[in-house]
Amino acid sequence: MNFNNYDEIDDLSMGAPHVVILGSGASVAALPFGDKNGKSLPLMNNLVEQCDLKPILYRHDMSYDCENFEDLYSALYTEGRNSALQDIETAVFKYFYDLELPDYPTIYDLLVISLRPKDLIATFNWDPLLWQALQRNHRWASGPKVVFLHGNTAIGYCIEDRTVGRRGTRCSKCDTLFVNSKLLYPIKEKNYTQNSYIQASWEILKKYLAHAYLFTVFGYSAPDSDVEAINLMKEGWGPTSKRNLEQTEIIDIKNPTQLRTTWSGFTHTHHFEAHSKFADSIIARHPRRSCEAMWSQLMDVNFIVEHPIPITLNWDELRMWFDKRIAFEKEQDKEL
């Protein structure tokens, strides 16, 4: 049987979530030409240069030989160079805090518009771009739940009411000023239980992973400094022998064979696909219906017609393109 555009629009049958993990590569892909003000998105292998940390290192009588930021920071932490660490953290925070989305739609906008409230995005990124995308799209397209696994420069939280909001604002339930989110920096033995918000974020991710049908990893390399993070995700996902129906997807520029090896702990046999760009992902090919489309293809053995988002649309065109999908969701909500 064929599964065409009308079938896809009218199918909201999957209650299981689509879980998406974001790493720094996703931010780079979202803003390949820099942010609104031309600032580049750093990766760990160029963060020292991008955030202009060399003067800080030299001021603290430290040599620098093009080390990866993860290695550099871990070494300073192990040596107890607290004064240098504080200056580095201040500079890094300011660089990320000042980043802004351009005025036109970006991949982050497409990502949050293409997932539904049943879905989850869990990001390791410090930058505020995902939060900005959520804020400027939520009025017309209800998006996924989001958690920040290493903290974020954009948010604060109220642990009592388990609410999250923009840094510097107040909880809508108790009117208490939000506690600023702290950033977790790259040391090999991170303590994910030390901060109440981060601990709660990991518990949410594990819960969603346990029930997920689709698992997408976008621009996250699973570095050595995140061994504990990978173990926690595996704890949520469970043994691959019990995930024989689920599909794992990686969006990354690395070699697909290498990616399959890296993420073998989340893949059952052939239930794996890798893409070098977001436009080719399950999310972009079947926006807001990713789980339904994959189930129809893999389990019901239907021939599914792909309906990819035109990546170059402006805001008005984008809203028109999504109009039928979102309108159908609203109609179904009214009937519940």
GROMACS .gro file of N, CA and C in nm, residues 160-300:
model
  423
  160GLU      N    1   1.133   2.374   4.286
  160GLU     CA    2   1.015   2.343   4.367
  160GLU      C    3   0.895   2.309   4.278
  161ASP      N    4   0.873   2.392   4.175
  161ASP     CA    5   0.759   2.372   4.086
  161ASP      C    6   0.798   2.302   3.956
  162ARG      N    7   0.928   2.269   3.942
  162ARG     CA    8   0.978   2.200   3.824
  162ARG      C    9   0.944   2.277   3.696
  163THR      N   10   0.966   2.409   3.700
  163THR     CA   11   0.942   2.493   3.584
  163THR      C   12   1.074   2.553   3.536
  164VAL      N   13   1.076   2.587   3.408
  164VAL     CA   14   1.194   2.644   3.346
  164VAL      C   15   1.151   2.768   3.269
  165GLY      N   16   1.237   2.869   3.269
  165GLY     CA   17   1.205   2.991   3.195
  165GLY      C   18   1.331   3.067   3.160
  166ARG      N   19   1.312   3.181   3.098
  166ARG     CA   20   1.426   3.263   3.059
  166ARG      C   21   1.501   3.314   3.181
  167ARG      N   22   1.630   3.309   3.174
  167ARG     CA   23   1.716   3.356   3.281
  167ARG      C   24   1.676   3.499   3.321
  168GLY      N   25   1.664   3.522   3.451
  168GLY     CA   26   1.629   3.654   3.501
  168GLY      C   27   1.481   3.679   3.519
  169THR      N   28   1.396   3.579   3.481
  169THR     CA   29   1.252   3.594   3.501
  169THR      C   30   1.207   3.511   3.621
  170ARG      N   31   1.076   3.509   3.644
  170ARG     CA   32   1.022   3.444   3.764
  170ARG      C   33   0.934   3.324   3.729
  171CYS      N   34   0.923   3.234   3.824
  171CYS     CA   35   0.837   3.116   3.809
  171CYS      C   36   0.692   3.160   3.800
  172SER      N   37   0.620   3.106   3.703
  172SER     CA   38   0.480   3.144   3.683
  172SER      C   39   0.389   3.090   3.793
  173LYS      N   40   0.436   2.994   3.870
  173LYS     CA   41   0.353   2.934   3.975
  173LYS      C   42   0.373   3.000   4.112
  174CYS      N   43   0.499   3.023   4.150
  174CYS     CA   44   0.525   3.075   4.285
  174CYS      C   45   0.586   3.214   4.285
  175ASP      N   46   0.613   3.269   4.166
  175ASP     CA   47   0.667   3.404   4.149
  175ASP      C   48   0.809   3.420   4.206
  176THR      N   49   0.875   3.309   4.231
  176THR     CA   50   1.014   3.314   4.277
  176THR      C   51   1.107   3.336   4.158
  177LEU      N   52   1.212   3.417   4.179
  177LEU     CA   53   1.309   3.439   4.073
  177LEU      C   54   1.377   3.308   4.038
  178PHE      N   55   1.384   3.277   3.909
  178PHE     CA   56   1.448   3.153   3.867
  178PHE      C   57   1.595   3.149   3.910
  179VAL      N   58   1.639   3.030   3.948
  179VAL     CA   59   1.781   3.006   3.974
  179VAL      C   60   1.851   2.991   3.840
  180ASN      N   61   1.962   3.063   3.821
  180ASN     CA   62   2.033   3.055   3.694
  180ASN      C   63   2.090   2.916   3.673
  181SER      N   64   2.075   2.866   3.552
  181SER     CA   65   2.133   2.737   3.518
  181SER      C   66   2.285   2.747   3.515
  182LYS      N   67   2.352   2.650   3.575
  182LYS     CA   68   2.498   2.644   3.570
  182LYS      C   69   2.542   2.558   3.452
  183LEU      N   70   2.660   2.586   3.401
  183LEU     CA   71   2.713   2.508   3.291
  183LEU      C   72   2.803   2.398   3.343
  184LEU      N   73   2.788   2.278   3.287
  184LEU     CA   74   2.879   2.168   3.319
  184LEU      C   75   2.992   2.169   3.218
  185TYR      N   76   3.114   2.179   3.268
  185TYR     CA   77   3.231   2.185   3.182
  185TYR      C   78   3.293   2.047   3.165
  186PRO      N   79   3.377   2.029   3.062
  186PRO     CA   80   3.423   1.894   3.022
  186PRO      C   81   3.532   1.834   3.109
  187ILE      N   82   3.491   1.774   3.219
  187ILE     CA   83   3.581   1.687   3.296
  187ILE      C   84   3.530   1.545   3.281
  188LYS      N   85   3.619   1.449   3.298
  188LYS     CA   86   3.583   1.310   3.267
  188LYS      C   87   3.482   1.252   3.366
  189GLU      N   88   3.485   1.297   3.490
  189GLU     CA   89   3.392   1.244   3.589
  189GLU      C   90   3.298   1.354   3.634
  190LYS      N   91   3.195   1.377   3.553
  190LYS     CA   92   3.097   1.480   3.587
  190LYS      C   93   3.001   1.429   3.693
  191ASN      N   94   2.952   1.520   3.775
  191ASN     CA   95   2.855   1.484   3.878
  191ASN      C   96   2.719   1.534   3.833
  192TYR      N   97   2.639   1.445   3.776
  192TYR     CA   98   2.509   1.485   3.725
  192TYR      C   99   2.403   1.494   3.834
  193THR      N  100   2.440   1.464   3.956
  193THR     CA  101   2.344   1.472   4.067
  193THR      C  102   2.368   1.594   4.154
  194GLN      N  103   2.476   1.667   4.129
  194GLN     CA  104   2.510   1.780   4.215
  194GLN      C  105   2.414   1.897   4.197
  195ASN      N  106   2.365   1.917   4.074
  195ASN     CA  107   2.272   2.025   4.045
  195ASN      C  108   2.133   1.968   4.025
  196SER      N  109   2.035   2.023   4.097
  196SER     CA  110   1.901   1.965   4.097
  196SER      C  111   1.835   1.970   3.960
  197TYR      N  112   1.854   2.079   3.886
  197TYR     CA  113   1.791   2.087   3.753
  197TYR      C  114   1.853   1.985   3.658
  198ILE      N  115   1.985   1.977   3.656
  198ILE     CA  116   2.052   1.884   3.565
  198ILE      C  117   2.016   1.739   3.600
  199GLN      N  118   2.010   1.709   3.728
  199GLN     CA  119   1.970   1.575   3.769
  199GLN      C  120   1.828   1.544   3.720
  200ALA      N  121   1.737   1.640   3.736
  200ALA     CA  122   1.600   1.620   3.690
  200ALA      C  123   1.594   1.605   3.538
  201SER      N  124   1.679   1.679   3.467
  201SER     CA  125   1.682   1.670   3.321
  201SER      C  126   1.722   1.530   3.275
  202TRP      N  127   1.821   1.472   3.342
  202TRP     CA  128   1.864   1.337   3.306
  202TRP      C  129   1.757   1.233   3.337
  203GLU      N  130   1.685   1.252   3.444
  203GLU     CA  131   1.577   1.159   3.477
  203GLU      C  132   1.467   1.166   3.371
  204ILE      N  133   1.438   1.287   3.323
  204ILE     CA  134   1.338   1.302   3.217
  204ILE      C  135   1.385   1.233   3.089
  205LEU      N  136   1.513   1.254   3.053
  205LEU     CA  137   1.565   1.191   2.932
  205LEU      C  138   1.557   1.039   2.942
  206LYS      N  139   1.597   0.983   3.054
  206LYS     CA  140   1.593   0.837   3.068
  206LYS      C  141   1.450   0.785   3.056
  207LYS      N  142   1.356   0.857   3.112
  207LYS     CA  143   1.215   0.816   3.105
  207LYS      C  144   1.167   0.817   2.961
  208TYR      N  145   1.200   0.922   2.887
  208TYR     CA  146   1.158   0.931   2.747
  208TYR      C  147   1.226   0.826   2.662
  209LEU      N  148   1.356   0.803   2.686
  209LEU     CA  149   1.427   0.702   2.608
  209LEU      C  150   1.366   0.563   2.626
  210ALA      N  151   1.321   0.534   2.746
  210ALA     CA  152   1.263   0.403   2.775
  210ALA      C  153   1.139   0.377   2.689
  211HIS      N  154   1.069   0.484   2.648
  211HIS     CA  155   0.944   0.468   2.573
  211HIS      C  156   0.956   0.516   2.429
  212ALA      N  157   1.075   0.558   2.387
  212ALA     CA  158   1.092   0.616   2.254
  212ALA      C  159   1.078   0.512   2.143
  213TYR      N  160   1.021   0.555   2.030
  213TYR     CA  161   1.020   0.471   1.911
  213TYR      C  162   1.134   0.511   1.817
  214LEU      N  163   1.159   0.641   1.806
  214LEU     CA  164   1.270   0.691   1.725
  214LEU      C  165   1.371   0.762   1.814
  215PHE      N  166   1.498   0.740   1.785
  215PHE     CA  167   1.607   0.802   1.860
  215PHE      C  168   1.703   0.864   1.760
  216THR      N  169   1.712   0.998   1.761
  216THR     CA  170   1.799   1.071   1.668
  216THR      C  171   1.910   1.141   1.746
  217VAL      N  172   2.032   1.128   1.698
  217VAL     CA  173   2.146   1.199   1.754
  217VAL      C  174   2.198   1.294   1.648
  218PHE      N  175   2.199   1.423   1.679
  218PHE     CA  176   2.233   1.527   1.581
  218PHE      C  177   2.356   1.604   1.629
  219GLY      N  178   2.470   1.579   1.563
  219GLY     CA  179   2.590   1.658   1.589
  219GLY      C  180   2.653   1.637   1.725
  220TYR      N  181   2.633   1.519   1.783
  220TYR     CA  182   2.693   1.488   1.913
  220TYR      C  183   2.790   1.372   1.895
  221SER      N  184   2.916   1.392   1.933
  221SER     CA  185   3.021   1.295   1.901
  221SER      C  186   3.047   1.193   2.010
  222ALA      N  187   2.975   1.201   2.122
  222ALA     CA  188   2.997   1.109   2.235
  222ALA      C  189   3.144   1.108   2.276
  223PRO      N  190   3.199   1.222   2.319
  223PRO     CA  191   3.343   1.230   2.352
  223PRO      C  192   3.379   1.151   2.477
  224ASP      N  193   3.508   1.129   2.494
  224ASP     CA  194   3.557   1.053   2.610
  224ASP      C  195   3.517   1.118   2.741
  225SER      N  196   3.505   1.251   2.742
  225SER     CA  197   3.468   1.320   2.866
  225SER      C  198   3.321   1.300   2.901
  226ASP      N  199   3.244   1.234   2.815
  226ASP     CA  200   3.101   1.212   2.841
  226ASP      C  201   3.068   1.063   2.860
  227VAL      N  202   3.162   0.986   2.912
  227VAL     CA  203   3.138   0.844   2.934
  227VAL      C  204   3.017   0.821   3.024
  228GLU      N  205   3.008   0.899   3.130
  228GLU     CA  206   2.895   0.884   3.223
  228GLU      C  207   2.764   0.919   3.153
  229ALA      N  208   2.767   1.019   3.065
  229ALA     CA  209   2.646   1.057   2.992
  229ALA      C  210   2.597   0.943   2.903
  230ILE      N  211   2.688   0.880   2.832
  230ILE     CA  212   2.651   0.768   2.746
  230ILE      C  213   2.594   0.654   2.829
  231ASN      N  214   2.654   0.627   2.944
  231ASN     CA  215   2.604   0.520   3.031
  231ASN      C  216   2.462   0.549   3.080
  232LEU      N  217   2.435   0.676   3.112
  232LEU     CA  218   2.300   0.712   3.157
  232LEU      C  219   2.199   0.696   3.043
  233MET      N  220   2.239   0.732   2.921
  233MET     CA  221   2.149   0.714   2.807
  233MET      C  222   2.122   0.566   2.781
  234LYS      N  223   2.227   0.484   2.793
  234LYS     CA  224   2.208   0.340   2.776
  234LYS      C  225   2.116   0.284   2.884
  235GLU      N  226   2.127   0.339   3.003
  235GLU     CA  227   2.039   0.296   3.112
  235GLU      C  228   1.893   0.322   3.077
  236GLY      N  229   1.867   0.439   3.016
  236GLY     CA  230   1.731   0.471   2.975
  236GLY      C  231   1.684   0.389   2.857
  237TRP      N  232   1.771   0.370   2.759
  237TRP     CA  233   1.736   0.297   2.636
  237TRP      C  234   1.718   0.149   2.661
  238GLY      N  235   1.803   0.094   2.749
  238GLY     CA  236   1.795  -0.048   2.779
  238GLY      C  237   1.873  -0.131   2.679
  239PRO      N  238   1.876  -0.263   2.696
  239PRO     CA  239   1.951  -0.351   2.605
  239PRO      C  240   1.894  -0.349   2.464
  240THR      N  241   1.982  -0.351   2.365
  240THR     CA  242   1.938  -0.345   2.226
  240THR      C  243   1.853  -0.466   2.187
  241SER      N  244   1.873  -0.577   2.257
  241SER     CA  245   1.795  -0.697   2.225
  241SER      C  246   1.646  -0.676   2.249
  242LYS      N  247   1.613  -0.578   2.333
  242LYS     CA  248   1.473  -0.549   2.361
  242LYS      C  249   1.422  -0.430   2.281
  243ARG      N  250   1.506  -0.374   2.191
  243ARG     CA  251   1.462  -0.260   2.109
  243ARG      C  252   1.459  -0.300   1.961
  244ASN      N  253   1.397  -0.414   1.935
  244ASN     CA  254   1.396  -0.469   1.799
  244ASN      C  255   1.297  -0.400   1.705
  245LEU      N  256   1.213  -0.311   1.758
  245LEU     CA  257   1.119  -0.238   1.673
  245LEU      C  258   1.163  -0.094   1.648
  246GLU      N  259   1.246  -0.042   1.737
  246GLU     CA  260   1.283   0.099   1.733
  246GLU      C  261   1.389   0.129   1.627
  247GLN      N  262   1.395   0.255   1.588
  247GLN     CA  263   1.488   0.299   1.484
  247GLN      C  264   1.583   0.406   1.541
  248THR      N  265   1.712   0.391   1.512
  248THR     CA  266   1.813   0.488   1.555
  248THR      C  267   1.866   0.562   1.433
  249GLU      N  268   1.877   0.693   1.447
  249GLU     CA  269   1.922   0.778   1.336
  249GLU      C  270   2.031   0.871   1.385
  250ILE      N  271   2.138   0.885   1.305
  250ILE     CA  272   2.247   0.976   1.338
  250ILE      C  273   2.260   1.079   1.228
  251ILE      N  274   2.266   1.207   1.267
  251ILE     CA  275   2.292   1.315   1.172
  251ILE      C  276   2.430   1.370   1.204
  252ASP      N  277   2.524   1.342   1.117
  252ASP     CA  278   2.664   1.377   1.145
  252ASP      C  279   2.743   1.368   1.015
  253ILE      N  280   2.850   1.446   1.006
  253ILE     CA  281   2.931   1.445   0.884
  253ILE      C  282   3.035   1.333   0.885
  254LYS      N  283   3.047   1.260   0.994
  254LYS     CA  284   3.145   1.151   1.001
  254LYS      C  285   3.104   1.034   0.910
  255ASN      N  286   3.198   0.943   0.889
  255ASN     CA  287   3.174   0.824   0.810
  255ASN      C  288   3.063   0.738   0.873
  256PRO      N  289   2.963   0.694   0.795
  256PRO     CA  290   2.852   0.615   0.850
  256PRO      C  291   2.897   0.488   0.922
  257THR      N  292   3.003   0.424   0.872
  257THR     CA  293   3.053   0.303   0.939
  257THR      C  294   3.105   0.336   1.078
  258GLN      N  295   3.177   0.447   1.089
  258GLN     CA  296   3.227   0.492   1.219
  258GLN      C  297   3.111   0.525   1.312
  259LEU      N  298   3.010   0.590   1.259
  259LEU     CA  299   2.894   0.627   1.340
  259LEU      C  300   2.819   0.504   1.389
  260ARG      N  301   2.805   0.404   1.304
  260ARG     CA  302   2.737   0.281   1.344
  260ARG      C  303   2.811   0.215   1.460
  261THR      N  304   2.944   0.217   1.455
  261THR     CA  305   3.024   0.159   1.564
  261THR      C  306   3.007   0.238   1.693
  262THR      N  307   3.014   0.371   1.682
  262THR     CA  308   3.000   0.457   1.799
  262THR      C  309   2.867   0.436   1.870
  263TRP      N  310   2.760   0.420   1.792
  263TRP     CA  311   2.625   0.413   1.848
  263TRP      C  312   2.567   0.271   1.844
  264SER      N  313   2.654   0.171   1.839
  264SER     CA  314   2.607   0.032   1.834
  264SER      C  315   2.529  -0.006   1.959
  265GLY      N  316   2.557   0.059   2.070
  265GLY     CA  317   2.484   0.030   2.194
  265GLY      C  318   2.341   0.076   2.193
  266PHE      N  319   2.300   0.142   2.084
  266PHE     CA  320   2.162   0.191   2.073
  266PHE      C  321   2.094   0.140   1.946
  267THR      N  322   2.155   0.040   1.882
  267THR     CA  323   2.105  -0.005   1.753
  267THR      C  324   2.078  -0.154   1.752
  268HIS      N  325   1.958  -0.192   1.713
  268HIS     CA  326   1.925  -0.334   1.698
  268HIS      C  327   1.943  -0.373   1.551
  269THR      N  328   2.036  -0.460   1.524
  269THR     CA  329   2.066  -0.512   1.390
  269THR      C  330   2.069  -0.400   1.285
  270HIS      N  331   1.974  -0.403   1.190
  270HIS     CA  332   1.974  -0.309   1.078
  270HIS      C  333   1.891  -0.184   1.104
  271HIS      N  334   1.840  -0.165   1.226
  271HIS     CA  335   1.752  -0.051   1.255
  271HIS      C  336   1.834   0.075   1.278
  272PHE      N  337   1.904   0.117   1.174
  272PHE     CA  338   1.998   0.229   1.185
  272PHE      C  339   2.008   0.300   1.052
  273GLU      N  340   2.016   0.433   1.058
  273GLU     CA  341   2.046   0.510   0.938
  273GLU      C  342   2.127   0.633   0.977
  274ALA      N  343   2.214   0.676   0.886
  274ALA     CA  344   2.300   0.791   0.910
  274ALA      C  345   2.285   0.890   0.795
  275HIS      N  346   2.283   1.019   0.829
  275HIS     CA  347   2.271   1.124   0.729
  275HIS      C  348   2.372   1.234   0.761
  276SER      N  349   2.424   1.295   0.657
  276SER     CA  350   2.524   1.400   0.677
  276SER      C  351   2.461   1.537   0.697
  277LYS      N  352   2.331   1.549   0.671
  277LYS     CA  353   2.266   1.679   0.689
  277LYS      C  354   2.122   1.661   0.737
  278PHE      N  355   2.074   1.763   0.805
  278PHE     CA  356   1.940   1.760   0.865
  278PHE      C  357   1.833   1.739   0.759
  279ALA      N  358   1.850   1.798   0.641
  279ALA     CA  359   1.747   1.790   0.537
  279ALA      C  360   1.715   1.648   0.496
  280ASP      N  361   1.808   1.554   0.518
  280ASP     CA  362   1.785   1.414   0.480
  280ASP      C  363   1.734   1.329   0.595
  281SER      N  364   1.715   1.388   0.710
  281SER     CA  365   1.676   1.312   0.829
  281SER      C  366   1.529   1.271   0.825
  282ILE      N  367   1.495   1.175   0.911
  282ILE     CA  368   1.355   1.134   0.926
  282ILE      C  369   1.269   1.253   0.966
  283ILE      N  370   1.323   1.338   1.053
  283ILE     CA  371   1.248   1.454   1.103
  283ILE      C  372   1.211   1.547   0.989
  284ALA      N  373   1.308   1.578   0.903
  284ALA     CA  374   1.283   1.671   0.793
  284ALA      C  375   1.200   1.609   0.682
  285ARG      N  376   1.212   1.477   0.663
  285ARG     CA  377   1.137   1.410   0.557
  285ARG      C  378   0.990   1.388   0.594
  286HIS      N  379   0.963   1.379   0.724
  286HIS     CA  380   0.827   1.353   0.771
  286HIS      C  381   0.797   1.437   0.896
  287PRO      N  382   0.797   1.570   0.881
  287PRO     CA  383   0.783   1.659   0.997
  287PRO      C  384   0.651   1.640   1.071
  288ARG      N  385   0.662   1.635   1.202
  288ARG     CA  386   0.550   1.619   1.296
  288ARG      C  387   0.480   1.484   1.281
  289ARG      N  388   0.531   1.398   1.193
  289ARG     CA  389   0.474   1.264   1.176
  289ARG      C  390   0.586   1.160   1.163
  290SER      N  391   0.701   1.187   1.219
  290SER     CA  392   0.817   1.099   1.200
  290SER      C  393   0.791   0.957   1.249
  291CYS      N  394   0.735   0.943   1.368
  291CYS     CA  395   0.711   0.809   1.423
  291CYS      C  396   0.606   0.734   1.342
  292GLU      N  397   0.499   0.804   1.304
  292GLU     CA  398   0.393   0.741   1.226
  292GLU      C  399   0.446   0.693   1.091
  293ALA      N  400   0.527   0.776   1.025
  293ALA     CA  401   0.578   0.741   0.893
  293ALA      C  402   0.671   0.620   0.900
  294MET      N  403   0.759   0.618   0.999
  294MET     CA  404   0.852   0.506   1.012
  294MET      C  405   0.780   0.377   1.048
  295TRP      N  406   0.679   0.387   1.133
  295TRP     CA  407   0.602   0.267   1.167
  295TRP      C  408   0.530   0.213   1.044
  296SER      N  409   0.472   0.303   0.966
  296SER     CA  410   0.402   0.261   0.845
  296SER      C  411   0.496   0.190   0.748
  297GLN      N  412   0.619   0.242   0.738
  297GLN     CA  413   0.714   0.181   0.645
  297GLN      C  414   0.773   0.051   0.697
  298LEU      N  415   0.816   0.051   0.823
  298LEU     CA  416   0.890  -0.064   0.876
  298LEU      C  417   0.800  -0.174   0.930
  299MET      N  418   0.688  -0.138   0.990
  299MET     CA  419   0.602  -0.238   1.054
  299MET      C  420   0.482  -0.277   0.967
  300ASP      N  421   0.421  -0.177   0.901
  300ASP     CA  422   0.305  -0.207   0.815
  300ASP      C  423   0.346  -0.235   0.671
   0.00000   0.00000   0.00000
